[in-house]
Amino acid sequence: MIIREFKRPDVKRVLEIEIASFSDPYPANILVDIYNLGAGFLVAQENNRVVGYIIFWIKYEDEGHIISIAVDKNHRRNDVGSKLVETSLEAFKKFGVKVIKLEVRIGNKGARKFYSKMGFKEERIVEDYYEDREDAAIMSKILE
């Protein structure tokens, strides 16, 4: 498996993973817009096929934000997500980012457990965060 930068031809496959992973997926034009705005956008590729992605950016001078991460269901639990997060954390460190934050659906126990294993701590709950009114857990990780 390799982790590499997103390229425009990857959008179709990224969108497939996005739609299969989320009840409120970003549409293709939003994914491309985020990329065009300069967000970090990495894909995990195995056998010439994109199997996961992560989108992240520097929100403030020393604060990073993970916007979205998803892995093809047939490749979950194979360290794809871990490698994507680790690679994004290295990128954040290069830019002097000190803390990384993200939001995760309160009901997504698998994702919350994954982020906890990656060293993220739950800070607080934001009620009615998502369009369907589900609450979000705000999680953060201090970079050393």
Short mmCIF file of N, CA and C in Angstrom, two decimals:
data_model
loop_
_atom_site.label_atom_id
_atom_site.label_comp_id
_atom_site.label_asym_id
_atom_site.label_seq_id
_atom_site.Cartn_x
_atom_site.Cartn_y
_atom_site.Cartn_z
N MET A 1 0.85 -1.19 0.00
CA MET A 1 0.00 0.00 0.00
C MET A 1 0.89 1.24 0.00
N ILE A 2 0.49 2.22 -0.78
CA ILE A 2 1.19 3.49 -0.77
C ILE A 2 0.22 4.61 -0.40
N ILE A 3 0.76 5.62 0.25
CA ILE A 3 -0.01 6.83 0.55
C ILE A 3 0.56 7.90 -0.37
N ARG A 4 -0.30 8.55 -1.13
CA ARG A 4 0.15 9.58 -2.07
C ARG A 4 -0.85 10.72 -2.09
N GLU A 5 -0.45 11.80 -2.74
CA GLU A 5 -1.35 12.93 -2.88
C GLU A 5 -2.48 12.60 -3.84
N PHE A 6 -3.65 13.13 -3.54
CA PHE A 6 -4.82 13.02 -4.39
C PHE A 6 -4.54 13.66 -5.75
N LYS A 7 -5.07 13.04 -6.81
CA LYS A 7 -5.03 13.61 -8.15
C LYS A 7 -6.46 13.68 -8.67
N ARG A 8 -6.73 14.64 -9.52
CA ARG A 8 -8.11 14.84 -10.01
C ARG A 8 -8.78 13.55 -10.52
N PRO A 9 -8.07 12.67 -11.23
CA PRO A 9 -8.73 11.43 -11.68
C PRO A 9 -9.19 10.52 -10.53
N ASP A 10 -8.69 10.76 -9.31
CA ASP A 10 -9.09 9.94 -8.15
C ASP A 10 -10.49 10.27 -7.65
N VAL A 11 -11.06 11.39 -8.11
CA VAL A 11 -12.32 11.87 -7.51
C VAL A 11 -13.44 10.85 -7.63
N LYS A 12 -13.53 10.14 -8.73
CA LYS A 12 -14.62 9.16 -8.90
C LYS A 12 -14.53 8.07 -7.83
N ARG A 13 -13.34 7.54 -7.62
CA ARG A 13 -13.17 6.48 -6.63
C ARG A 13 -13.34 7.00 -5.20
N VAL A 14 -12.81 8.19 -4.93
CA VAL A 14 -12.99 8.80 -3.61
C VAL A 14 -14.47 9.00 -3.33
N LEU A 15 -15.21 9.46 -4.33
CA LEU A 15 -16.65 9.67 -4.16
C LEU A 15 -17.37 8.34 -3.87
N GLU A 16 -16.97 7.27 -4.53
CA GLU A 16 -17.57 5.96 -4.25
C GLU A 16 -17.37 5.58 -2.78
N ILE A 17 -16.16 5.77 -2.28
CA ILE A 17 -15.85 5.45 -0.88
C ILE A 17 -16.64 6.37 0.05
N GLU A 18 -16.71 7.64 -0.30
CA GLU A 18 -17.45 8.64 0.50
C GLU A 18 -18.92 8.24 0.62
N ILE A 19 -19.54 7.91 -0.49
CA ILE A 19 -20.97 7.55 -0.51
C ILE A 19 -21.23 6.27 0.28
N ALA A 20 -20.32 5.30 0.16
CA ALA A 20 -20.49 4.04 0.88
C ALA A 20 -20.23 4.20 2.38
N SER A 21 -19.53 5.26 2.78
CA SER A 21 -19.10 5.41 4.17
C SER A 21 -19.97 6.33 5.01
N PHE A 22 -20.64 7.30 4.37
CA PHE A 22 -21.34 8.33 5.13
C PHE A 22 -22.79 8.48 4.70
N SER A 23 -23.64 8.78 5.70
CA SER A 23 -25.06 9.01 5.39
C SER A 23 -25.28 10.39 4.77
N ASP A 24 -24.31 11.28 4.95
CA ASP A 24 -24.40 12.63 4.37
C ASP A 24 -23.09 12.95 3.63
N PRO A 25 -22.82 12.23 2.53
CA PRO A 25 -21.53 12.37 1.85
C PRO A 25 -21.36 13.73 1.18
N TYR A 26 -20.10 14.15 1.11
CA TYR A 26 -19.78 15.34 0.32
C TYR A 26 -19.98 15.00 -1.15
N PRO A 27 -20.59 15.91 -1.93
CA PRO A 27 -20.67 15.68 -3.37
C PRO A 27 -19.31 15.89 -4.03
N ALA A 28 -19.14 15.39 -5.24
CA ALA A 28 -17.86 15.46 -5.94
C ALA A 28 -17.35 16.89 -6.06
N ASN A 29 -18.24 17.85 -6.36
CA ASN A 29 -17.78 19.22 -6.55
C ASN A 29 -17.21 19.81 -5.25
N ILE A 30 -17.75 19.42 -4.10
CA ILE A 30 -17.22 19.91 -2.83
C ILE A 30 -15.84 19.29 -2.57
N LEU A 31 -15.69 18.01 -2.86
CA LEU A 31 -14.39 17.37 -2.69
C LEU A 31 -13.33 18.07 -3.53
N VAL A 32 -13.67 18.37 -4.77
CA VAL A 32 -12.73 19.05 -5.66
C VAL A 32 -12.47 20.48 -5.18
N ASP A 33 -13.52 21.16 -4.72
CA ASP A 33 -13.34 22.53 -4.21
C ASP A 33 -12.41 22.55 -3.00
N ILE A 34 -12.57 21.60 -2.09
CA ILE A 34 -11.71 21.53 -0.91
C ILE A 34 -10.26 21.32 -1.35
N TYR A 35 -10.07 20.44 -2.31
CA TYR A 35 -8.72 20.19 -2.85
C TYR A 35 -8.16 21.47 -3.48
N ASN A 36 -8.98 22.15 -4.29
CA ASN A 36 -8.53 23.36 -4.97
C ASN A 36 -8.21 24.49 -4.00
N LEU A 37 -8.84 24.48 -2.83
CA LEU A 37 -8.56 25.49 -1.81
C LEU A 37 -7.24 25.25 -1.09
N GLY A 38 -6.61 24.12 -1.36
CA GLY A 38 -5.30 23.85 -0.78
C GLY A 38 -5.30 22.93 0.42
N ALA A 39 -6.41 22.26 0.65
CA ALA A 39 -6.44 21.30 1.77
C ALA A 39 -5.50 20.14 1.46
N GLY A 40 -4.97 19.52 2.52
CA GLY A 40 -4.22 18.29 2.33
C GLY A 40 -5.20 17.21 1.92
N PHE A 41 -4.85 16.44 0.94
CA PHE A 41 -5.77 15.41 0.43
C PHE A 41 -4.89 14.24 0.01
N LEU A 42 -4.91 13.19 0.80
CA LEU A 42 -4.10 12.01 0.53
C LEU A 42 -4.99 10.82 0.24
N VAL A 43 -4.49 9.92 -0.58
CA VAL A 43 -5.19 8.67 -0.84
C VAL A 43 -4.28 7.50 -0.51
N ALA A 44 -4.90 6.41 -0.10
CA ALA A 44 -4.19 5.14 0.08
C ALA A 44 -4.48 4.32 -1.16
N GLN A 45 -3.44 3.79 -1.75
CA GLN A 45 -3.60 3.03 -2.99
C GLN A 45 -3.00 1.65 -2.82
N GLU A 46 -3.76 0.66 -3.25
CA GLU A 46 -3.30 -0.72 -3.20
C GLU A 46 -3.61 -1.36 -4.55
N ASN A 47 -2.60 -1.95 -5.16
CA ASN A 47 -2.77 -2.57 -6.48
C ASN A 47 -3.43 -1.62 -7.48
N ASN A 48 -2.93 -0.39 -7.53
CA ASN A 48 -3.41 0.64 -8.46
C ASN A 48 -4.87 1.03 -8.24
N ARG A 49 -5.40 0.79 -7.06
CA ARG A 49 -6.78 1.15 -6.75
C ARG A 49 -6.80 1.95 -5.45
N VAL A 50 -7.51 3.07 -5.46
CA VAL A 50 -7.67 3.88 -4.25
C VAL A 50 -8.57 3.12 -3.29
N VAL A 51 -8.08 2.93 -2.04
CA VAL A 51 -8.84 2.18 -1.05
C VAL A 51 -9.19 3.02 0.17
N GLY A 52 -8.74 4.27 0.19
CA GLY A 52 -9.07 5.16 1.29
C GLY A 52 -8.53 6.55 1.02
N TYR A 53 -8.97 7.50 1.82
CA TYR A 53 -8.51 8.87 1.67
C TYR A 53 -8.65 9.62 3.00
N ILE A 54 -7.93 10.73 3.08
CA ILE A 54 -8.05 11.65 4.21
C ILE A 54 -7.94 13.07 3.66
N ILE A 55 -8.77 13.96 4.20
CA ILE A 55 -8.72 15.38 3.83
C ILE A 55 -8.49 16.15 5.12
N PHE A 56 -7.55 17.08 5.09
CA PHE A 56 -7.20 17.83 6.30
C PHE A 56 -6.68 19.20 5.90
N TRP A 57 -6.70 20.12 6.88
CA TRP A 57 -6.13 21.44 6.63
C TRP A 57 -5.74 22.12 7.91
N ILE A 58 -4.96 23.17 7.74
CA ILE A 58 -4.57 23.98 8.89
C ILE A 58 -5.65 25.03 9.07
N LYS A 59 -6.37 24.92 10.17
CA LYS A 59 -7.50 25.81 10.43
C LYS A 59 -7.03 27.15 10.98
N TYR A 60 -6.11 27.10 11.92
CA TYR A 60 -5.48 28.29 12.49
C TYR A 60 -3.98 28.05 12.45
N GLU A 61 -3.21 29.04 12.83
CA GLU A 61 -1.75 28.94 12.72
C GLU A 61 -1.19 27.66 13.32
N ASP A 62 -1.68 27.26 14.50
CA ASP A 62 -1.12 26.08 15.14
C ASP A 62 -2.16 24.98 15.38
N GLU A 63 -3.30 25.07 14.69
CA GLU A 63 -4.36 24.07 14.84
C GLU A 63 -4.75 23.47 13.50
N GLY A 64 -4.66 22.15 13.43
CA GLY A 64 -5.07 21.44 12.24
C GLY A 64 -6.44 20.82 12.43
N HIS A 65 -7.04 20.43 11.32
CA HIS A 65 -8.38 19.86 11.36
C HIS A 65 -8.47 18.73 10.35
N ILE A 66 -8.93 17.58 10.81
CA ILE A 66 -9.22 16.48 9.89
C ILE A 66 -10.66 16.65 9.44
N ILE A 67 -10.83 16.88 8.15
CA ILE A 67 -12.15 17.14 7.58
C ILE A 67 -12.90 15.83 7.35
N SER A 68 -12.21 14.87 6.74
CA SER A 68 -12.87 13.62 6.40
C SER A 68 -11.83 12.53 6.20
N ILE A 69 -12.19 11.33 6.59
CA ILE A 69 -11.37 10.15 6.34
C ILE A 69 -12.32 8.99 6.12
N ALA A 70 -12.01 8.17 5.14
CA ALA A 70 -12.84 6.98 4.89
C ALA A 70 -11.99 5.92 4.20
N VAL A 71 -12.36 4.68 4.47
CA VAL A 71 -11.66 3.54 3.89
C VAL A 71 -12.71 2.61 3.29
N ASP A 72 -12.41 2.10 2.12
CA ASP A 72 -13.28 1.12 1.46
C ASP A 72 -13.57 0.00 2.45
N LYS A 73 -14.84 -0.42 2.51
CA LYS A 73 -15.25 -1.41 3.52
C LYS A 73 -14.46 -2.72 3.43
N ASN A 74 -13.98 -3.07 2.24
CA ASN A 74 -13.21 -4.31 2.08
C ASN A 74 -11.76 -4.17 2.55
N HIS A 75 -11.36 -2.97 2.93
CA HIS A 75 -9.97 -2.73 3.35
C HIS A 75 -9.89 -2.20 4.78
N ARG A 76 -11.01 -2.16 5.47
CA ARG A 76 -11.00 -1.69 6.86
C ARG A 76 -10.32 -2.72 7.74
N ARG A 77 -9.77 -2.24 8.84
CA ARG A 77 -9.06 -3.07 9.82
C ARG A 77 -7.75 -3.63 9.24
N ASN A 78 -7.22 -2.97 8.20
CA ASN A 78 -5.94 -3.37 7.60
C ASN A 78 -4.91 -2.26 7.71
N ASP A 79 -5.07 -1.36 8.67
CA ASP A 79 -4.14 -0.25 8.92
C ASP A 79 -4.18 0.85 7.86
N VAL A 80 -5.14 0.82 6.95
CA VAL A 80 -5.24 1.87 5.94
C VAL A 80 -5.53 3.20 6.62
N GLY A 81 -6.54 3.24 7.47
CA GLY A 81 -6.90 4.47 8.17
C GLY A 81 -5.77 4.97 9.05
N SER A 82 -5.12 4.06 9.75
CA SER A 82 -3.99 4.44 10.62
C SER A 82 -2.88 5.09 9.81
N LYS A 83 -2.55 4.50 8.69
CA LYS A 83 -1.47 5.05 7.85
C LYS A 83 -1.85 6.42 7.30
N LEU A 84 -3.11 6.59 6.93
CA LEU A 84 -3.56 7.90 6.44
C LEU A 84 -3.45 8.96 7.54
N VAL A 85 -3.91 8.63 8.74
CA VAL A 85 -3.84 9.58 9.85
C VAL A 85 -2.38 9.89 10.18
N GLU A 86 -1.55 8.86 10.29
CA GLU A 86 -0.14 9.07 10.62
C GLU A 86 0.55 9.96 9.60
N THR A 87 0.26 9.76 8.32
CA THR A 87 0.86 10.58 7.27
C THR A 87 0.39 12.03 7.36
N SER A 88 -0.89 12.22 7.67
CA SER A 88 -1.39 13.59 7.81
C SER A 88 -0.77 14.26 9.04
N LEU A 89 -0.56 13.51 10.12
CA LEU A 89 0.06 14.09 11.32
C LEU A 89 1.49 14.54 11.03
N GLU A 90 2.21 13.76 10.24
CA GLU A 90 3.57 14.16 9.84
C GLU A 90 3.53 15.46 9.04
N ALA A 91 2.56 15.58 8.15
CA ALA A 91 2.42 16.82 7.37
C ALA A 91 2.12 18.00 8.29
N PHE A 92 1.23 17.81 9.25
CA PHE A 92 0.91 18.87 10.20
C PHE A 92 2.17 19.30 10.96
N LYS A 93 2.96 18.33 11.41
CA LYS A 93 4.17 18.64 12.18
C LYS A 93 5.12 19.52 11.37
N LYS A 94 5.23 19.25 10.07
CA LYS A 94 6.13 20.03 9.22
C LYS A 94 5.75 21.51 9.19
N PHE A 95 4.47 21.78 9.41
CA PHE A 95 3.98 23.16 9.38
C PHE A 95 3.84 23.75 10.79
N GLY A 96 4.35 23.06 11.79
CA GLY A 96 4.35 23.59 13.14
C GLY A 96 3.01 23.54 13.84
N VAL A 97 2.09 22.71 13.34
CA VAL A 97 0.78 22.57 13.98
C VAL A 97 0.96 21.85 15.31
N LYS A 98 0.28 22.33 16.34
CA LYS A 98 0.44 21.79 17.69
C LYS A 98 -0.72 20.90 18.13
N VAL A 99 -1.92 21.16 17.60
CA VAL A 99 -3.09 20.38 18.01
C VAL A 99 -3.94 20.08 16.77
N ILE A 100 -4.50 18.87 16.74
CA ILE A 100 -5.37 18.45 15.65
C ILE A 100 -6.75 18.20 16.24
N LYS A 101 -7.78 18.69 15.54
CA LYS A 101 -9.16 18.47 15.99
C LYS A 101 -9.97 17.83 14.87
N LEU A 102 -11.06 17.20 15.28
CA LEU A 102 -12.00 16.60 14.33
C LEU A 102 -13.34 16.43 15.02
N GLU A 103 -14.35 16.22 14.20
CA GLU A 103 -15.69 15.91 14.71
C GLU A 103 -16.05 14.51 14.25
N VAL A 104 -16.76 13.80 15.10
CA VAL A 104 -17.22 12.47 14.75
C VAL A 104 -18.62 12.27 15.32
N ARG A 105 -19.46 11.59 14.56
CA ARG A 105 -20.82 11.32 15.03
C ARG A 105 -20.77 10.57 16.35
N ILE A 106 -21.57 11.01 17.29
CA ILE A 106 -21.60 10.40 18.61
C ILE A 106 -21.95 8.91 18.52
N GLY A 107 -22.78 8.55 17.54
CA GLY A 107 -23.19 7.16 17.38
C GLY A 107 -22.19 6.29 16.63
N ASN A 108 -21.13 6.89 16.11
CA ASN A 108 -20.13 6.13 15.35
C ASN A 108 -19.06 5.61 16.32
N LYS A 109 -19.44 4.56 17.05
CA LYS A 109 -18.55 4.02 18.07
C LYS A 109 -17.24 3.48 17.49
N GLY A 110 -17.31 2.91 16.30
CA GLY A 110 -16.10 2.38 15.66
C GLY A 110 -15.10 3.48 15.37
N ALA A 111 -15.57 4.60 14.83
CA ALA A 111 -14.68 5.72 14.53
C ALA A 111 -14.13 6.33 15.81
N ARG A 112 -14.97 6.47 16.81
CA ARG A 112 -14.51 7.06 18.08
C ARG A 112 -13.42 6.18 18.71
N LYS A 113 -13.61 4.88 18.64
CA LYS A 113 -12.60 3.95 19.17
C LYS A 113 -11.31 4.05 18.35
N PHE A 114 -11.44 4.12 17.03
CA PHE A 114 -10.27 4.26 16.15
C PHE A 114 -9.47 5.51 16.50
N TYR A 115 -10.16 6.66 16.62
CA TYR A 115 -9.46 7.90 16.94
C TYR A 115 -8.82 7.84 18.33
N SER A 116 -9.50 7.21 19.26
CA SER A 116 -8.91 7.06 20.61
C SER A 116 -7.62 6.26 20.53
N LYS A 117 -7.62 5.18 19.73
CA LYS A 117 -6.40 4.38 19.56
C LYS A 117 -5.29 5.20 18.91
N MET A 118 -5.67 6.19 18.11
CA MET A 118 -4.68 7.05 17.43
C MET A 118 -4.23 8.20 18.34
N GLY A 119 -4.72 8.23 19.58
CA GLY A 119 -4.27 9.23 20.54
C GLY A 119 -5.15 10.46 20.66
N PHE A 120 -6.32 10.44 20.03
CA PHE A 120 -7.25 11.55 20.16
C PHE A 120 -8.08 11.40 21.42
N LYS A 121 -8.38 12.52 22.06
CA LYS A 121 -9.20 12.54 23.27
C LYS A 121 -10.48 13.30 23.00
N GLU A 122 -11.58 12.81 23.57
CA GLU A 122 -12.84 13.53 23.43
C GLU A 122 -12.83 14.76 24.32
N GLU A 123 -13.10 15.92 23.74
CA GLU A 123 -13.13 17.19 24.47
C GLU A 123 -14.53 17.52 24.97
N ARG A 124 -15.49 17.41 24.05
CA ARG A 124 -16.85 17.81 24.40
C ARG A 124 -17.81 17.28 23.35
N ILE A 125 -19.08 17.39 23.66
CA ILE A 125 -20.15 17.00 22.74
C ILE A 125 -20.84 18.27 22.24
N VAL A 126 -21.10 18.33 20.95
CA VAL A 126 -21.86 19.44 20.37
C VAL A 126 -23.20 18.87 19.92
N GLU A 127 -24.27 19.36 20.52
CA GLU A 127 -25.61 18.85 20.20
C GLU A 127 -26.05 19.32 18.82
N ASP A 128 -26.83 18.46 18.16
CA ASP A 128 -27.44 18.78 16.86
C ASP A 128 -26.42 19.25 15.82
N TYR A 129 -25.22 18.68 15.84
CA TYR A 129 -24.14 19.14 14.96
C TYR A 129 -24.41 18.82 13.49
N TYR A 130 -24.89 17.63 13.25
CA TYR A 130 -25.08 17.18 11.86
C TYR A 130 -26.47 17.56 11.35
N GLU A 131 -26.59 17.53 10.04
CA GLU A 131 -27.85 17.94 9.40
C GLU A 131 -29.04 17.14 9.91
N ASP A 132 -28.81 15.86 10.23
CA ASP A 132 -29.89 15.02 10.74
C ASP A 132 -30.06 15.17 12.26
N ARG A 133 -29.37 16.16 12.84
CA ARG A 133 -29.46 16.56 14.25
C ARG A 133 -28.71 15.62 15.21
N GLU A 134 -27.92 14.70 14.65
CA GLU A 134 -27.11 13.86 15.54
C GLU A 134 -26.01 14.72 16.17
N ASP A 135 -25.68 14.39 17.41
CA ASP A 135 -24.61 15.10 18.12
C ASP A 135 -23.24 14.67 17.59
N ALA A 136 -22.26 15.54 17.80
CA ALA A 136 -20.88 15.25 17.42
C ALA A 136 -19.99 15.27 18.65
N ALA A 137 -19.03 14.37 18.66
CA ALA A 137 -17.97 14.42 19.67
C ALA A 137 -16.81 15.18 19.02
N ILE A 138 -16.33 16.22 19.71
CA ILE A 138 -15.15 16.94 19.26
C ILE A 138 -13.96 16.26 19.91
N MET A 139 -13.02 15.83 19.08
CA MET A 139 -11.85 15.13 19.57
C MET A 139 -10.59 15.90 19.18
N SER A 140 -9.55 15.79 19.98
CA SER A 140 -8.32 16.49 19.68
C SER A 140 -7.11 15.65 20.06
N LYS A 141 -6.00 15.99 19.45
CA LYS A 141 -4.73 15.33 19.73
C LYS A 141 -3.65 16.39 19.75
N ILE A 142 -2.85 16.38 20.79
CA ILE A 142 -1.70 17.30 20.91
C ILE A 142 -0.52 16.65 20.19
N LEU A 143 0.12 17.38 19.31
CA LEU A 143 1.31 16.87 18.61
C LEU A 143 2.55 17.23 19.40
N GLU A 144 3.49 16.33 19.42
CA GLU A 144 4.75 16.59 20.16
C GLU A 144 5.88 16.86 19.21
#
